[in-house]
Coordinates of C-alpha atoms and ligand atoms in Angstrom, one line a residue:
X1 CA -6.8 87.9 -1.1
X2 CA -6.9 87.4 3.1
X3 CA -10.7 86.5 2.8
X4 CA -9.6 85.1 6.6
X5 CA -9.8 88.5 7.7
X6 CA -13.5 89.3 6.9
X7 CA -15.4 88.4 10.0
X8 CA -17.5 91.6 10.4
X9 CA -20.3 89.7 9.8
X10 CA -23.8 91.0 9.8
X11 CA -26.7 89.1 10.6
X12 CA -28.3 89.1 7.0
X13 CA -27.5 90.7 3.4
X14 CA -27.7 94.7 3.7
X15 CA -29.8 95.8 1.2
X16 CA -32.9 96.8 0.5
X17 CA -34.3 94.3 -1.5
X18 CA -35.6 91.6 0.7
X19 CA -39.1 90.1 1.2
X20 CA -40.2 87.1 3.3
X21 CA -43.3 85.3 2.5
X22 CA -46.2 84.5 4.5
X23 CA -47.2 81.2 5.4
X24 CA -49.9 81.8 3.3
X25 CA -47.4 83.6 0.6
X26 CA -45.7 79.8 0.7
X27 CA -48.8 77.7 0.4
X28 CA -49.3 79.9 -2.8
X29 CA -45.9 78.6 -4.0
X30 CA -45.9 75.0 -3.2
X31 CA -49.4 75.0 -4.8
X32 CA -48.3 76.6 -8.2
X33 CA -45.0 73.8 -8.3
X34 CA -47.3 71.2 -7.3
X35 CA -50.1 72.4 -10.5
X36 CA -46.9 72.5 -13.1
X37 CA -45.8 68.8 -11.7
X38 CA -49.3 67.7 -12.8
X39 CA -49.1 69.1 -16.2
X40 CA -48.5 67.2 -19.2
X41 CA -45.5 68.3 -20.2
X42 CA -43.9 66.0 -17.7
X43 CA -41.8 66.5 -14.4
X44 CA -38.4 67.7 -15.8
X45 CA -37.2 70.4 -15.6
X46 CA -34.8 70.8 -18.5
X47 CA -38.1 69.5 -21.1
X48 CA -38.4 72.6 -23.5
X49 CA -42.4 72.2 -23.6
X50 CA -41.9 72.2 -18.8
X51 CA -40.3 75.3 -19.4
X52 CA -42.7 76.7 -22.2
X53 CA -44.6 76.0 -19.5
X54 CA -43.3 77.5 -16.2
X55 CA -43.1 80.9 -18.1
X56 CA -46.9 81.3 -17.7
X57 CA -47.0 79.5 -14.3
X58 CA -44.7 82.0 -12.8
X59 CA -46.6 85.0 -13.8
X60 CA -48.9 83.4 -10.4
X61 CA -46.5 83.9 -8.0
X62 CA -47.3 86.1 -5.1
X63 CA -48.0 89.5 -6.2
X64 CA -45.5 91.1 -3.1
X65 CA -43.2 88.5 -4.8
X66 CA -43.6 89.3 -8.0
X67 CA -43.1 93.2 -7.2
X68 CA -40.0 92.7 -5.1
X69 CA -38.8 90.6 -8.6
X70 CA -40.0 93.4 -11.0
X71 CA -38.0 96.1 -8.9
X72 CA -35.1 94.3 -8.3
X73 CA -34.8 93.6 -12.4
X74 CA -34.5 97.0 -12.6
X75 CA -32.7 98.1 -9.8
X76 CA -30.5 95.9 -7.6
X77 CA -29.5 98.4 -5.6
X78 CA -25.7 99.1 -3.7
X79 CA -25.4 95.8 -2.7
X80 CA -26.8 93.8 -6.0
X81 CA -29.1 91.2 -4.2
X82 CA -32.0 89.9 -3.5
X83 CA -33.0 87.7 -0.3
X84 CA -36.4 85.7 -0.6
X85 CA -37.4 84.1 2.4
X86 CA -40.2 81.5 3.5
X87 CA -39.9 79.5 0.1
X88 CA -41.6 76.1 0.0
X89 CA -38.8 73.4 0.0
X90 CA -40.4 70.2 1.1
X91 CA -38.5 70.0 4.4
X92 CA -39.6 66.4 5.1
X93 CA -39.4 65.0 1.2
X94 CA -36.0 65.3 0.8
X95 CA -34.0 62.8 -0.6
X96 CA -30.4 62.6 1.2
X97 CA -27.9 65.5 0.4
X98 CA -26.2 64.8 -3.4
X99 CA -22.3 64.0 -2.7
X100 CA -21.2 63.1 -6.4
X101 CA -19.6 65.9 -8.6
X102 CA -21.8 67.5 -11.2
X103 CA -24.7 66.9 -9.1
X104 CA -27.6 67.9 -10.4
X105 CA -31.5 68.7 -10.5
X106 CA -33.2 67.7 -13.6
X107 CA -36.7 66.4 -11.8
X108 CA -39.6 69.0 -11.3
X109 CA -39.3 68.6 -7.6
X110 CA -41.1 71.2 -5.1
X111 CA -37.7 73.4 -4.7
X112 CA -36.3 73.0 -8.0
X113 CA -39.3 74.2 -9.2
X114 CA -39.8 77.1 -7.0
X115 CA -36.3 77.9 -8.2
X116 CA -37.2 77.7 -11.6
X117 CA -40.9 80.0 -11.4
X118 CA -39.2 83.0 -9.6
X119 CA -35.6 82.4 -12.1
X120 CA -38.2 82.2 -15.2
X121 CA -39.7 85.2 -14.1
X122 CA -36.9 87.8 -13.5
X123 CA -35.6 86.5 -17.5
X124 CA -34.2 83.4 -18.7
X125 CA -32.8 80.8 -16.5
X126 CA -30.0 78.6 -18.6
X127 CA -26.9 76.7 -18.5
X128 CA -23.6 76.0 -20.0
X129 CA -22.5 72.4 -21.7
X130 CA -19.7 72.7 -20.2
X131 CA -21.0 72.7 -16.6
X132 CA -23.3 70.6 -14.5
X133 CA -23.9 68.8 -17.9
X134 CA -26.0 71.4 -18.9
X135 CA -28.7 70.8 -16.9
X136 CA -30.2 74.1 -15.4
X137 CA -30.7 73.6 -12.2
X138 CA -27.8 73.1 -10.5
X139 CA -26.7 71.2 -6.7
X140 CA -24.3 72.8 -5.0
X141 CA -23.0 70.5 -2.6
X142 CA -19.7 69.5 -0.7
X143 CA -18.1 66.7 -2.7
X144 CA -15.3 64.8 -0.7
X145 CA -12.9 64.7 -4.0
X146 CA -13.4 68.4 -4.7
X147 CA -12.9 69.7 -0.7
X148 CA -9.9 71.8 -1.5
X149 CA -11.0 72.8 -4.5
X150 CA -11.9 76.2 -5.8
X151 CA -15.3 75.2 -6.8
X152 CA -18.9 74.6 -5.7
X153 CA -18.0 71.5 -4.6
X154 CA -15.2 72.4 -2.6
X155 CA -15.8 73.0 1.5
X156 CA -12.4 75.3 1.7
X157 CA -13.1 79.0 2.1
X158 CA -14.1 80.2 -1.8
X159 CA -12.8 83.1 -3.1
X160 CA -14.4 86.1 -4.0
X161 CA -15.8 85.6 -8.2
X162 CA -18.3 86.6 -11.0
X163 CA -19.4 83.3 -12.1
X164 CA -17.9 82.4 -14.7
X165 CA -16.4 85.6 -15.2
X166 CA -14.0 83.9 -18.4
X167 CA -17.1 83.6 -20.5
X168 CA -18.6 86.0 -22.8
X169 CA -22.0 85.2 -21.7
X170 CA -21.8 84.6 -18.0
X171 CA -25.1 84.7 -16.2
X172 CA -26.7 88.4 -15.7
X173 CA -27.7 86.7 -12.2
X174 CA -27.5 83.8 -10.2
X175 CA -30.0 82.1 -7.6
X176 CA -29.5 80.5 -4.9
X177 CA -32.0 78.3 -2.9
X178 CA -31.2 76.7 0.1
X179 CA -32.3 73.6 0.7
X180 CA -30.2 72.6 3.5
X181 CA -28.0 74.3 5.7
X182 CA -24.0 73.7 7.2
X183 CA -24.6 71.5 10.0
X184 CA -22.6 73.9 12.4
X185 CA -24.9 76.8 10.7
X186 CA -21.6 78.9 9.7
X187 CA -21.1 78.3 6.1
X188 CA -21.3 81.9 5.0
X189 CA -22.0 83.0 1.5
X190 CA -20.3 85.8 0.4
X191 CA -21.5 89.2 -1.1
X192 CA -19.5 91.7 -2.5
X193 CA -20.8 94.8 -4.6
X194 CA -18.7 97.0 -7.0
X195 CA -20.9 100.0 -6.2
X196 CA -19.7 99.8 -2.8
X197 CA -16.1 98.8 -3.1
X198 CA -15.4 101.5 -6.1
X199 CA -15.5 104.6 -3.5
X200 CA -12.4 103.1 -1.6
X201 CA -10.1 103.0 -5.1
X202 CA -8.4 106.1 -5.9
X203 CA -8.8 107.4 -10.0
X204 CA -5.3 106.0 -10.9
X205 CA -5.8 102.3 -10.2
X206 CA -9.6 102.6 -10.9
X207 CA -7.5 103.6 -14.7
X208 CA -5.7 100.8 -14.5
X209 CA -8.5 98.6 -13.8
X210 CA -10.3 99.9 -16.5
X211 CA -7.5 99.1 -19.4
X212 CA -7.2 95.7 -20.6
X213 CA -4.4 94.2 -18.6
X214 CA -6.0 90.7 -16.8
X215 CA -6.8 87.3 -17.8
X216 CA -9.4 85.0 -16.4
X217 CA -8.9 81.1 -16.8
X218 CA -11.9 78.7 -16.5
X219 CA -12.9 77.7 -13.2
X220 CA -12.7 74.3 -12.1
X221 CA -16.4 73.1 -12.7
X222 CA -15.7 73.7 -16.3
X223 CA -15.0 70.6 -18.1
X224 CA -13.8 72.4 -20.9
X225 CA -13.3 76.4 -21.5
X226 CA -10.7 79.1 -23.1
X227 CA -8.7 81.7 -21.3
X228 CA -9.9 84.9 -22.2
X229 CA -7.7 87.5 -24.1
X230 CA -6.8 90.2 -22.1
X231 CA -9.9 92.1 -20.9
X232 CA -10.7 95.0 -18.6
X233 CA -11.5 94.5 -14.9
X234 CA -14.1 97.2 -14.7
X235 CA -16.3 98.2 -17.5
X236 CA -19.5 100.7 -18.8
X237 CA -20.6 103.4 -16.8
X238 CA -17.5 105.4 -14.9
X239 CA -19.8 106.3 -12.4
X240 CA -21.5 102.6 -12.1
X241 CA -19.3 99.9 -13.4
X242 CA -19.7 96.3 -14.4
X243 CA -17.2 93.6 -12.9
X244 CA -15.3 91.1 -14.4
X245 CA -13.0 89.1 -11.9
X246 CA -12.4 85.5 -10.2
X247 CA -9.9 86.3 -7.5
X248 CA -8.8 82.6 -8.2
X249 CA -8.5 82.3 -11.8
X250 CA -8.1 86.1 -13.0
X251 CA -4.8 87.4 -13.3
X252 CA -2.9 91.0 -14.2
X253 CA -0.1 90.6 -16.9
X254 CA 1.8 93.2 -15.7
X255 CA 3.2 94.5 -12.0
X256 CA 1.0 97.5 -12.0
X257 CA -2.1 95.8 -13.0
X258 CA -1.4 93.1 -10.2
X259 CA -1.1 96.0 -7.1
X260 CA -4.5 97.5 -8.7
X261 CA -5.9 94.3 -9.0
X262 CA -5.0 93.3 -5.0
X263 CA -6.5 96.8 -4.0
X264 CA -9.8 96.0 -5.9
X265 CA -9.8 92.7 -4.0
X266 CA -9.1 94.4 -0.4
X267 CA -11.7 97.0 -1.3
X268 CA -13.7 94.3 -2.1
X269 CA -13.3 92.4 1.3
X270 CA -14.3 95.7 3.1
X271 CA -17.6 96.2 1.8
X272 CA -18.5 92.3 1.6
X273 CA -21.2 90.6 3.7
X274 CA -21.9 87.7 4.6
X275 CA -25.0 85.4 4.8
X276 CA -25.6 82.0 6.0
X277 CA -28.2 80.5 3.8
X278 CA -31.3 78.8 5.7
X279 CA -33.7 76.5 4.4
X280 CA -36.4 78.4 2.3
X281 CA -33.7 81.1 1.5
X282 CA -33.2 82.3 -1.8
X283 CA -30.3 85.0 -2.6
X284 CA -29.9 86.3 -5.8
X285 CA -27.1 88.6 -6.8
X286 CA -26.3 90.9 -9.8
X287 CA -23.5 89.1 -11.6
X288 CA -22.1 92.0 -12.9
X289 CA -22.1 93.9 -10.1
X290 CA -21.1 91.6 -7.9
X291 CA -18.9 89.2 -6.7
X292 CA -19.7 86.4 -4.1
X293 CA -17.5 83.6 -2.2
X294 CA -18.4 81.2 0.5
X295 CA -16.8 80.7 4.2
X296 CA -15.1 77.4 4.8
X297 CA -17.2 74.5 6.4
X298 CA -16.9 71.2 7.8
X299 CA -18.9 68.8 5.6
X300 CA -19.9 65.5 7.1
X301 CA -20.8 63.7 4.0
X302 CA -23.6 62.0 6.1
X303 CA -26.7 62.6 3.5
X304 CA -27.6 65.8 5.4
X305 CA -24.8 68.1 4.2
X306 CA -25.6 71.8 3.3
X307 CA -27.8 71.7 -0.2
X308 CA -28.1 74.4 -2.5
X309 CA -30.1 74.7 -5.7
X310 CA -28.6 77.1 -8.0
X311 CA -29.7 78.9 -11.3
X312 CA -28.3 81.3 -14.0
X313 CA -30.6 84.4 -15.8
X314 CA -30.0 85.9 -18.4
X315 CA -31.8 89.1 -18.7
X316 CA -31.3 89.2 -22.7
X317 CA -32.2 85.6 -24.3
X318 CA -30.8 86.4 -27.6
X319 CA -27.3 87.6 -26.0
X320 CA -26.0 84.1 -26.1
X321 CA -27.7 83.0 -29.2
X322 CA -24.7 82.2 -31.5
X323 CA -23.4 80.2 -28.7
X324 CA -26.4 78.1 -28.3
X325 CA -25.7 74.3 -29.2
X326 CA -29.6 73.1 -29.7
X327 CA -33.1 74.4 -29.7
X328 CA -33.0 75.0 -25.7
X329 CA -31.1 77.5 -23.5
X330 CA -28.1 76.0 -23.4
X331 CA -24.2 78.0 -24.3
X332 CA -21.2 76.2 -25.4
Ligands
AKG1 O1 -21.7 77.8 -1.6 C1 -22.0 79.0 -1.8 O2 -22.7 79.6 -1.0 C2 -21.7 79.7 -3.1 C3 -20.9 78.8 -4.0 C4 -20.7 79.4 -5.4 O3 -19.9 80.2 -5.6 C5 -21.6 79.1 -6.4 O4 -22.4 78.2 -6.2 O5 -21.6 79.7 -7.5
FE2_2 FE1 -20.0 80.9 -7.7

């Protein structure tokens, strides 16, 4: 799909759902991480009894906060996201950028934290084995073996995806916290919404699109992981559909399918926007309503690379329950 042509960008994600923190807001934050660092349950934040309890904890966050969360549960609105702005981040604690593959967060720092009160809140954050080694807070971060690759690691442009739209239980939504940004500031993420994109299709392909007639492959930050069988693009609600597509590693079995299946993806470039993440941003976005991507950049692999903390929800805990491999919220 000719992401190269999407460069109507707008200054910030369109939507309605946005709330940036006071000063005051942020203090609130860094002050509730700080108390659930302190607790005896230890500093880690993949420890059953931390996340027992940041479940609690997170019911403290900032009552604008907590609305904009409750609302956005419910309804994400057209564009499926959610940008949250002022979050603490400990600017001058942090470590050098991660540059190793399957980098990730498993200490209760000051950001992972934050990530983990306001994921906790909205449902259930979790993680796959197969990914990040199943910790649940993820790095995302340029990785000089992964550049060209098709993955979080990767600093090429990113195509348009539902996270891991090959599994049955892909995350309801994602999170994702910025802790540092691109160093030329123009690494864009990428939002695209069904609800916007659907209006543009015409009834025959949005058939097609319906039937099941595509495959989706694993993506590369999946150490392990089946093609699907052959499953519909579009799903539910005619009027409101869910999405299920990786514009890298779905594909249509058949001719028709494949011209439907371009369409979607043009239709999808149309509507999308883009945002570059500062630090102290957090975007979340409706998995399966939308699908999101990233500009390229040029990564400098100098310790002060762009950082990104990110999390899965699940909305429904039990959802994923026969594929959980232990006591905690982790999917084969
Ligand atoms: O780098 C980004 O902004 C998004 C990358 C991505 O697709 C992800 O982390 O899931
Ligand atoms: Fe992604």
């Amino acid at each position: 799909m000719p992401l190269n042509v999407l460069r109507h960008r707008t200054p910030e994600v369109v939507d309605r759902s946005r709330v940036t923190l006071t000063d005051q807001e942020r203090t609130e934050v860094h002050a509730l991480a700080a108390e659930l660092r302190r607790h005896p349950a230890g500093g880690q934040v993949d420890d059953p009894r931390w996340l027992a309890q940041a479940r609690p904890h997170s019911c403290r966050l900032p009552v604008r906060l907590l609305e904009a969360l409750r609302d956005y549960r419910s309804e994400p609105g057209p564009d499926g996201t959610l940008l949250i702005r002022n979050l603490p981040i400990d600017a001058e604690a942090l470590p050098d950028t991660p540059s190793e593959p399957d980098s990730v967060e498993r200490g209760a720092t000051v950001p992972a934290t934050t990530a983990m009160l306001i994921g906790q809140q909205l449902g259930d954050v979790f993680a796959f084995r197969d990914e990040k080694r199943g910790a649940l807070v993820h790095n995302v971060v340029p990785v000089p073996a992964l550049a060209a690759s098709q993955s979080n690691g990767g600093s090429v442009e990113l195509e348009l995806h539902n996270e891991n739209a090959f599994h049955p239980h892909r995350p309801d939504l994602i999170g994702l916290l910025c802790l540092r940004g691109d160093h030329e500031g123009t690494a864009g993420t990428l939002f695209s919404s069904i609800r916007k994109a659907r209006v543009l299709l015409d009834d025959a392909d949005l058939a097609i699109l319906r039937s099941p007639r595509f495959v989706t492959e694993a993506p590369p930050s999946f150490h392990a992981g089946d093609t699907t069988t052959a499953h519909r693009v579009l799903n539910g609600s005619l009027d409101d559909p869910d999405i299920q597509v990786d514009f890298n590693a779905t594909r249509a079995i058949d001719d028709e399918a494949g011209t439907a299946l371009r369409r979607l993806g043009d239709a999808l470039a149309e509507v999308a926007s883009e945002l570059v993440l500062r630090p102290g941003d957090m975007a979340f976005l409706d998995n399966r309503l939308v699908v999101h991507g990233r500009t390229e950049f040029t990564p400098r692999y100098d310790g002060n690379d762009r950082w990104l903390h990110r999390v899965y929800v699940q909305l429904d805990g039990r959802a994923g329950l026969s594929h959980r491999i232990g006591p905690g919220p982790v999917l084969a």
